[in-house]
Coordinates of C-alpha atoms in Angstrom, one line a residue:
M777 CA -10.0 19.4 30.7
K778 CA -13.8 19.1 31.0
K779 CA -14.0 17.8 27.4
Q780 CA -11.5 15.1 28.0
F781 CA -13.3 14.0 31.2
N782 CA -16.6 13.8 29.3
R783 CA -14.9 11.8 26.6
M784 CA -13.5 9.3 29.0
R785 CA -16.9 9.0 30.7
Q786 CA -18.5 8.3 27.4
L787 CA -16.0 5.6 26.6
A788 CA -16.6 4.0 30.0
N789 CA -20.3 4.1 29.6
Q790 CA -20.1 2.6 26.1
T791 CA -17.8 -0.2 27.2
V792 CA -19.5 -1.1 30.5
G793 CA -23.1 -0.3 30.2
R794 CA -23.9 0.0 26.5
A795 CA -21.8 -2.6 24.7
E796 CA -24.9 -4.4 23.2
K797 CA -26.7 -1.2 22.3
T798 CA -23.8 0.4 20.4
E799 CA -23.0 -2.7 18.2
V800 CA -24.1 -1.7 14.7
L801 CA -22.6 -4.5 12.6
S802 CA -24.3 -7.8 11.8
D803 CA -23.0 -11.2 12.9
D804 CA -21.6 -12.0 9.5
L805 CA -19.7 -8.7 9.4
L806 CA -18.3 -9.3 12.9
Q807 CA -17.1 -12.7 11.8
I808 CA -15.3 -11.1 8.7
E809 CA -13.9 -8.4 11.0
R810 CA -12.3 -11.0 13.4
R811 CA -10.7 -12.9 10.4
L812 CA -9.5 -9.5 9.0
E813 CA -7.1 -8.8 11.8
L814 CA -5.7 -12.4 11.7
V815 CA -5.2 -12.2 7.9
R816 CA -3.3 -8.9 8.3
L817 CA -1.0 -10.4 10.9
M818 CA -0.3 -13.6 8.9
S819 CA 0.3 -11.7 5.7
H820 CA 2.7 -9.4 7.5
N821 CA 4.7 -12.3 9.0
T822 CA 4.7 -14.2 5.6
H823 CA 6.0 -11.1 3.8
K824 CA 8.7 -10.6 6.4
R825 CA 9.9 -14.2 6.2
L826 CA 9.7 -14.3 2.4
V827 CA 11.9 -11.2 2.1
S828 CA 14.5 -12.9 4.3
C829 CA 14.6 -15.8 1.9
L830 CA 15.7 -13.6 -1.0
Q831 CA 19.4 -13.3 -1.8
G832 CA 19.0 -10.1 -3.8
Q833 CA 18.4 -6.6 -2.5
L834 CA 14.7 -5.8 -2.5
G835 CA 13.6 -2.9 -4.7
T836 CA 16.9 -2.4 -6.6
D837 CA 17.2 -2.5 -10.4
T838 CA 17.8 -5.8 -12.0
E839 CA 21.4 -5.2 -13.1
K840 CA 22.5 -4.1 -9.6
R841 CA 20.5 -6.9 -8.1
H842 CA 22.2 -9.5 -10.3
K843 CA 25.7 -8.3 -9.5
R844 CA 25.1 -8.5 -5.7
L845 CA 23.9 -12.1 -5.8
P846 CA 26.2 -14.6 -4.0
L847 CA 25.8 -17.0 -7.0
T848 CA 27.1 -14.2 -9.3
T849 CA 30.2 -13.6 -7.3
L850 CA 30.8 -17.4 -7.1
S851 CA 30.5 -17.7 -10.9
Q852 CA 33.0 -14.9 -11.4
T853 CA 35.4 -16.4 -8.9
M854 CA 35.2 -19.8 -10.6
Q855 CA 35.7 -18.4 -14.1
E856 CA 38.6 -16.3 -13.0
G857 CA 40.2 -19.3 -11.4
G858 CA 39.6 -21.4 -14.5
S859 CA 41.2 -18.7 -16.7
Q860 CA 44.3 -18.6 -14.5
L861 CA 44.7 -22.4 -14.4
G862 CA 44.1 -22.7 -18.2
D863 CA 43.0 -25.6 -20.3
E864 CA 46.1 -27.6 -19.4
S865 CA 44.5 -28.1 -15.9
L866 CA 41.5 -30.3 -15.5
I867 CA 40.6 -28.3 -12.4
G868 CA 40.7 -25.2 -14.6
K869 CA 38.4 -26.7 -17.1
M870 CA 36.0 -27.8 -14.4
M871 CA 36.0 -24.4 -12.8
D872 CA 35.3 -22.6 -16.1
V873 CA 32.3 -24.9 -17.0
C874 CA 30.9 -24.8 -13.4
G875 CA 31.4 -21.0 -13.3
E876 CA 29.3 -20.6 -16.5
A877 CA 26.6 -22.9 -15.0
E878 CA 26.6 -20.9 -11.8
G879 CA 26.2 -17.7 -13.8
R880 CA 23.1 -19.1 -15.5
L881 CA 21.7 -20.1 -12.1
A882 CA 22.3 -16.6 -10.9
A883 CA 20.4 -15.2 -13.8
E884 CA 17.5 -17.6 -13.2
L885 CA 17.6 -16.7 -9.5
M886 CA 17.5 -12.9 -10.2
Q887 CA 14.6 -13.4 -12.6
H888 CA 12.8 -15.6 -10.0
E889 CA 13.2 -13.1 -7.2
V890 CA 12.0 -10.2 -9.4
Q891 CA 8.9 -12.2 -10.2
I892 CA 8.3 -13.1 -6.6
E893 CA 8.6 -9.5 -5.6
R894 CA 6.2 -8.3 -8.3
D895 CA 3.6 -11.1 -8.0
V896 CA 3.7 -12.1 -4.3
L897 CA 5.6 -9.7 -2.0
E898 CA 4.1 -6.4 -3.3
P899 CA 0.5 -7.7 -3.2
L900 CA 1.0 -9.2 0.3
N901 CA 2.5 -5.9 1.5
Q902 CA -0.4 -4.0 0.0
L903 CA -2.9 -6.2 1.7
A904 CA -1.2 -6.3 5.1
E905 CA 0.0 -2.7 5.3
I906 CA -2.6 -0.7 3.3
E907 CA -5.8 -2.4 2.5
I908 CA -6.6 -4.1 5.8
P909 CA -5.3 -1.2 7.9
N910 CA -7.6 1.1 6.0
I911 CA -10.5 -1.1 6.8
L912 CA -9.5 -1.3 10.5
K913 CA -9.1 2.4 10.5
Q914 CA -12.6 2.8 9.2
R915 CA -13.8 0.4 11.9
K916 CA -12.2 2.6 14.6
Q917 CA -13.9 5.6 13.0
L918 CA -17.2 3.9 13.1
A919 CA -16.7 3.1 16.8
K920 CA -16.0 6.8 17.4
L921 CA -19.1 7.9 15.5
V922 CA -21.2 5.4 17.4
L923 CA -19.9 6.8 20.7
D924 CA -20.8 10.3 19.6
Y925 CA -24.2 9.1 18.6
D926 CA -24.8 7.4 22.0
S927 CA -23.7 10.5 23.8
A928 CA -26.0 12.7 21.7
K929 CA -28.9 10.3 22.2
T930 CA -28.3 10.2 26.0
R931 CA -28.3 14.0 26.3
Y932 CA -31.5 14.2 24.2
Y933 CA -33.3 11.6 26.3
Q934 CA -32.2 13.3 29.5
A935 CA -33.4 16.7 28.2
A936 CA -36.8 15.2 27.0
K937 CA -37.5 13.7 30.4
S938 CA -36.3 16.6 32.4
S939 CA -38.9 18.9 34.1
N940 CA -36.4 21.7 33.9
H941 CA -37.7 24.3 31.5
A942 CA -34.2 25.2 30.2
M943 CA -33.4 21.6 29.5
A944 CA -36.6 21.0 27.7
A945 CA -35.9 24.0 25.5
K946 CA -32.7 22.3 24.3
A947 CA -34.4 19.1 23.4
D948 CA -35.0 20.1 19.8
S949 CA -31.4 21.0 19.2
L950 CA -30.2 17.9 20.9
K951 CA -32.5 15.8 18.7
D952 CA -31.0 17.4 15.6
E953 CA -27.5 16.6 17.0
M954 CA -28.6 13.0 17.6
D955 CA -30.0 12.6 14.1
E956 CA -26.9 14.1 12.6
A957 CA -24.7 11.7 14.6
L958 CA -26.9 8.8 13.5
N959 CA -26.6 9.8 9.9
K960 CA -22.8 9.8 10.2
V961 CA -22.9 6.4 11.8
E962 CA -25.0 5.0 9.0
I963 CA -22.8 6.4 6.3
C964 CA -19.6 5.0 7.9
K965 CA -21.4 1.7 8.7
D966 CA -22.4 1.3 5.0
Q967 CA -18.8 2.1 3.8
L968 CA -17.3 -0.3 6.3
S969 CA -19.8 -3.0 5.5
A970 CA -19.0 -2.6 1.8
D971 CA -15.3 -2.9 2.5
L972 CA -15.7 -6.0 4.7
Y973 CA -17.9 -7.7 2.2
S974 CA -15.4 -6.8 -0.6
F975 CA -12.6 -8.3 1.5
A976 CA -14.5 -11.5 2.0
S977 CA -15.3 -11.7 -1.7
K978 CA -11.6 -11.2 -2.6
E979 CA -10.3 -13.7 -0.2
G980 CA -9.8 -16.1 -3.1
D981 CA -7.7 -13.5 -4.9
Y982 CA -5.6 -13.0 -1.8
A983 CA -5.1 -16.8 -1.4
R984 CA -3.9 -16.9 -5.0
Y985 CA -0.7 -15.2 -3.9
Y986 CA 0.4 -18.4 -2.3
V987 CA -0.4 -20.4 -5.4
L988 CA 1.7 -17.9 -7.5
L989 CA 4.5 -18.3 -5.0
L990 CA 4.7 -22.1 -5.5
E991 CA 4.2 -21.9 -9.2
A992 CA 7.0 -19.3 -9.5
Q993 CA 9.3 -21.5 -7.3
A994 CA 8.5 -24.6 -9.4
D995 CA 9.2 -22.7 -12.6
Y996 CA 12.5 -21.4 -11.2
H997 CA 13.6 -24.9 -10.1
R998 CA 12.7 -26.3 -13.5
R999 CA 14.7 -23.7 -15.3
S1000 CA 17.6 -24.1 -12.9
L1001 CA 17.5 -27.9 -13.3
A1002 CA 17.5 -27.5 -17.1
A1003 CA 20.6 -25.2 -16.8
M1004 CA 22.4 -27.7 -14.7
E1005 CA 21.4 -30.7 -16.9
A1006 CA 22.7 -28.8 -19.9
A1007 CA 26.1 -28.2 -18.1
I1008 CA 26.5 -31.7 -16.6
P1009 CA 27.2 -33.6 -19.9
T1010 CA 29.8 -31.0 -20.9
I1011 CA 31.6 -31.2 -17.5
K1012 CA 31.4 -35.0 -17.6
M1013 CA 32.8 -35.1 -21.1
Q1014 CA 35.7 -32.9 -19.9
Q1015 CA 36.2 -35.3 -17.0
D1016 CA 36.1 -38.4 -19.0
S1017 CA 38.4 -37.1 -21.7
W1018 CA 41.1 -36.3 -19.2
M1019 CA 43.7 -39.1 -19.5
E1020 CA 45.7 -38.4 -16.4
K1021 CA 43.7 -40.4 -13.9
P1022 CA 44.9 -42.7 -11.1
A1023 CA 45.4 -46.3 -12.2
F1024 CA 46.1 -47.7 -8.7
G1025 CA 42.9 -48.8 -7.0
T1026 CA 40.9 -48.4 -10.2
S1027 CA 39.2 -51.4 -11.8
L1028 CA 41.1 -52.9 -14.7
D1029 CA 38.2 -52.4 -17.2
E1030 CA 37.7 -48.8 -16.2
H1031 CA 41.4 -48.0 -16.5
L1032 CA 41.8 -49.7 -19.9
K1033 CA 38.6 -48.0 -21.2
R1034 CA 39.5 -44.4 -20.2
S1035 CA 43.1 -44.8 -21.2
N1036 CA 42.3 -46.6 -24.5
R1037 CA 44.9 -49.3 -23.7
E1038 CA 45.1 -53.1 -24.0
I1039 CA 47.5 -53.6 -21.1
A1040 CA 47.4 -51.6 -17.9
L1041 CA 49.9 -48.7 -17.8
P1042 CA 51.5 -49.6 -14.5
M1043 CA 51.9 -53.2 -15.6
E1044 CA 53.5 -52.3 -19.0
A1045 CA 55.7 -49.5 -17.5
C1046 CA 57.0 -51.8 -14.7
V1047 CA 57.6 -54.7 -17.1
M1048 CA 59.5 -52.6 -19.5
M1049 CA 61.7 -51.1 -16.8
L1050 CA 62.3 -54.6 -15.3
L1051 CA 63.2 -56.0 -18.7
E1052 CA 65.8 -53.3 -19.0
T1053 CA 67.4 -53.4 -15.6
G1054 CA 65.8 -56.0 -13.3
M1055 CA 66.0 -59.5 -15.0
K1056 CA 69.3 -60.4 -13.3
E1057 CA 68.4 -58.8 -9.9
E1058 CA 68.4 -61.4 -7.2
G1059 CA 65.2 -61.6 -5.1
L1060 CA 63.0 -59.5 -7.5
F1061 CA 59.5 -59.2 -6.1
R1062 CA 60.8 -60.6 -2.8
I1063 CA 63.1 -57.9 -1.5
A1064 CA 61.1 -54.9 -0.2
A1065 CA 61.7 -51.5 -1.7
G1066 CA 62.2 -48.3 0.2
A1067 CA 58.8 -46.9 1.1
S1068 CA 59.4 -43.4 -0.1
K1069 CA 60.8 -44.5 -3.4
L1070 CA 57.8 -46.9 -3.9
K1071 CA 55.3 -44.2 -3.0
K1072 CA 57.0 -41.8 -5.5
L1073 CA 56.9 -44.4 -8.3
K1074 CA 53.3 -45.2 -7.7
A1075 CA 52.4 -41.5 -7.8
A1076 CA 54.4 -41.0 -10.9
L1077 CA 52.6 -43.9 -12.7
D1078 CA 49.2 -42.6 -11.5
C1079 CA 49.8 -39.2 -13.2
S1080 CA 51.5 -40.7 -16.3
T1081 CA 54.6 -38.7 -15.8
S1082 CA 57.5 -39.2 -18.2
Q1083 CA 60.1 -38.6 -15.6
L1084 CA 60.9 -42.2 -14.8
E1085 CA 64.7 -42.2 -15.3
E1086 CA 65.5 -42.6 -11.6
F1087 CA 63.4 -45.7 -11.2
Y1088 CA 65.4 -47.7 -13.8
S1089 CA 68.2 -48.0 -11.3
D1090 CA 65.9 -49.4 -8.6
P1091 CA 64.2 -52.6 -9.9
H1092 CA 63.0 -53.6 -6.5
A1093 CA 60.9 -50.4 -6.3
V1094 CA 59.6 -51.2 -9.8
A1095 CA 58.7 -54.7 -8.8
G1096 CA 57.1 -53.4 -5.6
A1097 CA 55.0 -51.0 -7.6
L1098 CA 53.8 -53.8 -9.9
K1099 CA 52.9 -55.9 -6.9
S1100 CA 51.0 -53.0 -5.4
Y1101 CA 49.1 -52.3 -8.5
L1102 CA 47.9 -56.0 -8.7
R1103 CA 47.0 -56.1 -5.0
E1104 CA 45.1 -52.8 -5.1
L1105 CA 42.8 -53.8 -8.0
P1106 CA 39.2 -53.9 -6.7
E1107 CA 38.9 -57.3 -8.3
P1108 CA 41.9 -59.5 -8.7
L1109 CA 43.4 -60.1 -12.1
M1110 CA 42.2 -63.7 -12.0
T1111 CA 38.7 -62.5 -10.8
F1112 CA 36.5 -63.3 -7.9
G1113 CA 34.0 -65.2 -10.1
L1114 CA 36.5 -67.9 -11.0
Y1115 CA 38.1 -68.3 -7.6
D1116 CA 36.3 -71.5 -6.7
E1117 CA 37.1 -72.9 -10.2
W1118 CA 40.8 -72.0 -9.9
T1119 CA 40.9 -73.6 -6.4
Q1120 CA 39.1 -76.8 -7.5
A1121 CA 41.5 -77.1 -10.5
S1122 CA 44.5 -76.9 -8.2
N1123 CA 43.2 -79.7 -6.1
V1124 CA 43.1 -82.2 -9.0
S1125 CA 45.7 -84.9 -8.2
D1126 CA 46.6 -85.9 -11.7
T1127 CA 49.1 -83.5 -13.3
D1128 CA 47.7 -83.4 -16.8
K1129 CA 44.2 -83.2 -15.6
R1130 CA 45.1 -80.4 -13.2
L1131 CA 46.7 -78.5 -16.1
Q1132 CA 43.7 -79.1 -18.2
A1133 CA 41.4 -77.8 -15.5
L1134 CA 43.6 -74.7 -15.0
W1135 CA 43.5 -74.1 -18.8
V1136 CA 39.7 -74.3 -18.7
A1137 CA 39.5 -71.7 -15.9
C1138 CA 42.1 -69.5 -17.7
D1139 CA 40.1 -69.6 -20.9
R1140 CA 37.0 -68.4 -19.1
L1141 CA 38.6 -65.2 -17.9
P1142 CA 37.1 -62.0 -19.2
K1143 CA 38.9 -60.7 -22.4
T1144 CA 40.7 -57.8 -20.7
H1145 CA 41.8 -59.9 -17.6
K1146 CA 43.0 -62.7 -19.8
A1147 CA 45.1 -60.4 -22.0
N1148 CA 46.7 -58.7 -19.0
L1149 CA 47.3 -62.1 -17.3
R1150 CA 48.9 -63.4 -20.5
Y1151 CA 51.2 -60.3 -20.7
L1152 CA 52.2 -60.7 -17.1
V1153 CA 52.7 -64.5 -17.2
K1154 CA 54.9 -64.3 -20.3
F1155 CA 57.1 -61.8 -18.5
L1156 CA 57.3 -63.9 -15.4
A1157 CA 58.2 -66.9 -17.5
K1158 CA 61.0 -64.8 -19.1
L1159 CA 62.1 -63.8 -15.6
A1160 CA 62.2 -67.4 -14.5
Q1161 CA 64.6 -68.2 -17.4
D1162 CA 67.3 -66.4 -15.4
S1163 CA 66.4 -68.1 -12.1
E1164 CA 70.0 -69.3 -11.6
V1165 CA 71.0 -65.7 -11.3
N1166 CA 68.0 -64.0 -9.8
K1167 CA 66.9 -67.0 -7.7
M1168 CA 63.3 -66.5 -8.8
T1169 CA 62.1 -69.9 -10.0
P1170 CA 58.4 -70.3 -11.0
S1171 CA 57.8 -71.6 -7.5
N1172 CA 59.4 -68.6 -5.8
I1173 CA 57.5 -66.2 -8.1
A1174 CA 54.2 -67.9 -7.3
I1175 CA 54.9 -67.6 -3.6
V1176 CA 55.6 -63.9 -3.6
L1177 CA 53.3 -62.8 -6.4
G1178 CA 50.5 -65.3 -6.4
P1179 CA 48.5 -63.7 -3.5
N1180 CA 48.4 -60.5 -5.5
L1181 CA 46.8 -62.2 -8.5
L1182 CA 44.0 -64.2 -6.8
W1183 CA 42.2 -64.0 -3.5
A1184 CA 38.8 -64.8 -2.1
K1185 CA 36.0 -62.3 -1.8
T1186 CA 35.7 -62.7 1.9
E1187 CA 36.1 -60.4 4.9
G1188 CA 39.1 -60.7 7.1
T1189 CA 42.6 -59.4 7.6
L1190 CA 45.2 -59.5 4.9
A1191 CA 47.2 -62.1 6.8
E1192 CA 44.2 -64.4 7.3
M1193 CA 43.3 -64.2 3.6
A1194 CA 46.9 -64.8 2.6
A1195 CA 47.2 -67.8 4.9
A1196 CA 43.9 -69.3 3.6
T1197 CA 44.8 -68.9 -0.1
S1198 CA 48.6 -69.2 -0.3
V1199 CA 48.8 -72.9 -0.8
H1200 CA 46.1 -73.0 -3.5
V1201 CA 47.5 -69.9 -5.2
V1202 CA 51.0 -71.3 -5.5
A1203 CA 49.6 -74.5 -6.9
I1204 CA 47.7 -72.4 -9.5
I1205 CA 50.3 -69.8 -10.5
E1206 CA 53.5 -72.0 -10.6
P1207 CA 52.3 -74.4 -13.4
I1208 CA 50.9 -71.5 -15.4
I1209 CA 54.4 -69.8 -15.3
Q1210 CA 56.1 -73.2 -16.1
H1211 CA 53.8 -73.8 -19.0
A1212 CA 53.2 -70.3 -20.2
D1213 CA 53.5 -71.1 -23.9
W1214 CA 50.9 -73.8 -23.5
F1215 CA 48.4 -71.7 -21.6
F1216 CA 49.0 -68.8 -24.0
P1217 CA 50.1 -70.3 -27.3
E1218 CA 49.6 -67.1 -29.3
G1219 CA 53.3 -66.7 -29.8
N1220 CA 55.8 -64.3 -28.3
V1221 CA 54.6 -61.2 -26.5
D1222 CA 55.6 -57.8 -27.7
F1223 CA 56.0 -56.3 -24.2
N1224 CA 56.1 -52.8 -25.8
V1225 CA 52.4 -53.4 -26.7
S1226 CA 51.4 -49.7 -26.6
G1227 CA 54.3 -48.5 -28.6
M1228 CA 55.3 -46.1 -25.9
F1229 CA 58.8 -47.6 -25.6
A1230 CA 61.4 -47.6 -28.4
A1231 CA 65.0 -49.0 -28.3
T1232 CA 68.1 -47.2 -29.5
S1233 CA 71.8 -47.2 -28.8
D1234 CA 72.8 -43.6 -29.1
L1235 CA 73.3 -42.8 -25.5
D1236 CA 76.3 -41.5 -23.6
P1237 CA 78.6 -44.5 -22.9
A1238 CA 79.9 -42.8 -19.8
L1239 CA 76.7 -43.2 -17.9
E1240 CA 76.6 -46.2 -15.6
R1241 CA 73.8 -47.9 -13.8
K1242 CA 73.5 -46.9 -10.1
R1243 CA 72.8 -49.3 -7.3
P1244 CA 69.1 -49.7 -6.5
G1245 CA 68.0 -47.0 -4.1
S1246 CA 65.8 -49.4 -2.3
L1247 CA 68.7 -51.5 -1.1
V1248 CA 69.5 -49.3 1.8
G1249 CA 70.2 -49.7 5.4
Q1250 CA 67.7 -50.7 8.1
D1251 CA 66.6 -47.1 8.4
G1252 CA 64.8 -47.4 5.1
D1253 CA 65.7 -44.1 3.4
G1254 CA 69.4 -43.8 4.3
H1255 CA 72.1 -43.0 1.8
T1256 CA 74.4 -45.9 2.7
P1257 CA 73.6 -49.0 0.6
R1258 CA 73.5 -52.2 2.5
K1259 CA 76.0 -54.9 1.9
D1260 CA 75.1 -57.3 -0.8
R1261 CA 77.2 -60.2 -1.9
Y1262 CA 75.6 -60.2 -5.3
L1263 CA 77.1 -56.9 -6.6
R1264 CA 77.5 -56.9 -10.3
Q1265 CA 81.0 -56.8 -11.8
E1266 CA 81.9 -54.1 -14.2
S1267 CA 81.3 -55.0 -17.8
R1268 CA 84.1 -55.4 -20.2
G1269 CA 81.7 -55.3 -23.1
P1270 CA 80.1 -52.4 -24.9
V1271 CA 77.6 -50.1 -23.2
V1272 CA 74.0 -50.8 -23.9
S1273 CA 71.5 -48.0 -24.0
A1274 CA 67.8 -47.6 -24.7
L1275 CA 65.4 -44.7 -25.4
Y1276 CA 62.0 -45.0 -23.9
V1277 CA 59.1 -42.8 -25.1
V1278 CA 56.6 -42.3 -22.3
A1279 CA 53.6 -40.0 -22.5
N1280 CA 54.9 -38.6 -25.8
E1281 CA 58.3 -37.6 -24.3
S1282 CA 61.5 -39.5 -24.6
I1283 CA 63.6 -40.5 -21.6
T1284 CA 67.0 -42.1 -21.9
V1285 CA 68.4 -44.9 -19.7
T1286 CA 71.9 -46.3 -20.0
E1287 CA 73.2 -49.6 -18.6
T1288 CA 76.7 -51.0 -18.6
P1289 CA 76.3 -54.7 -19.1
T1290 CA 77.6 -56.9 -16.3
E1291 CA 80.1 -59.6 -17.0
D1292 CA 78.4 -62.6 -18.6
L1293 CA 77.3 -65.0 -16.0
P1294 CA 76.3 -68.7 -16.4
C1295 CA 72.7 -68.9 -17.4
P1296 CA 70.6 -72.1 -17.1
D1297 CA 69.2 -73.6 -20.2
F1298 CA 65.7 -72.8 -19.1
R1299 CA 62.8 -73.1 -21.5
A1300 CA 59.1 -73.0 -20.8
A1301 CA 58.0 -76.4 -20.0
P1302 CA 56.7 -78.3 -23.0
R1303 CA 53.0 -78.4 -23.6
P1304 CA 51.5 -81.6 -22.1
N1305 CA 50.4 -84.1 -24.5
V1306 CA 46.8 -83.2 -24.2
A1307 CA 44.3 -81.1 -26.1
P1308 CA 42.4 -78.3 -24.4
L1309 CA 38.9 -79.0 -23.3
N1310 CA 39.3 -82.8 -24.0
P1311 CA 39.6 -85.4 -21.2
I1312 CA 43.1 -86.4 -20.3
T1313 CA 44.2 -89.9 -19.7
D1314 CA 46.9 -90.8 -17.3
N1315 CA 50.2 -91.8 -18.9

């Protein structure tokens, strides 16, 4: 108890009364000492935060560490999903390629974290938890030794000054105790000073840890980027080689390029179906189709399905799909760039000069747009030949279909745009349909341009064409067809059938011809007596 009391008194005396006397370190060493504790604290915090950034388990072997990475499990999940979906699925192919890429990223991450642990984390931990604490421990030991020295010195001075004979007799032994304490202080002081100077000299090495951290991260990201850049061309090639891509809402050039076609698939498919079952249908392109049937047909055309049999019996849905495709093009078939030229041509008062101006605008269309417009116009001209039956004259066709072929590139509602352009569009489209052979004098069009359709007559004669599913009651999707005074009469002639080959699969459609109806002697209007690109004189 007495020893503890004396110890506390010594500490109090050193702290209060002898602070300046007991300081044995020089100013430069004191400055290093103050920075030492701060470095230890910052190194400890950095190590702690850096460990939390790692995804692998610290200290485990590389194989176990690699298996436990989230990227590794993601890679495995993707590759398993791709294997289950198979090469027949684009998603399966994408998952397989992405899974391999994620696996490479996981390997790079594992290697990076092992390097970070070896080159940065372990040295930081060594500095913060071992090297600096050892120096601080030695600093505490020096303080204790200095306290012991001060106590011994105090006792010696008191004995030397004392008049007490007993105390004076102890002076020699107290002096030896003081000298021994001083010797210990000097030894510890020298060791501490060496360690402090050594720390200061190595501060550049300690700072190097942070340089190594950034260099390792930069190297990791470079390797990861290289792995991703190596995978991206493969995955893009898989994506670009996939033929089953939506056509609706996609630009004409992009659709034709990726499908390797001359005529857009929705346009050719709809035209071929209408040629088979819709040419005599009254109000084609004018009578709205059932929403569900139209949506189904558009989706079927988007994924290039061969299951189109049910749509042959519903020409209004087919016509609606064709109109939707034209309207949903990001750029109209007759282009934004030529809109002003088309409009100015339609305003020419002289008939022949107006036709000449329209021909010039038509000739300036991009190659793909011009080819598809020619295909469509030739079909519409053929449709107009049966106008006495289907009531679709060139004028009527221009009214209902024209706004889907040309519109201005301006903001506004669909109704506003249609009202602003309808008059001009009709004046443009109607003469083009009337004079289709003059605007496009390349001869007759083979509507089966892609060769996906082939005619035959080997079908079951018992099959009859059904009523269009879109001609339903006011509820839209009911099962009771609405009354129509233009019902076809049963045919007394032979059954006509056709075999269509779509997406490498054949589908069969059979139609019982209707009774022959009077047909107008309609021909494409003769070519005006003018030459393209030459001035026209009034007759």
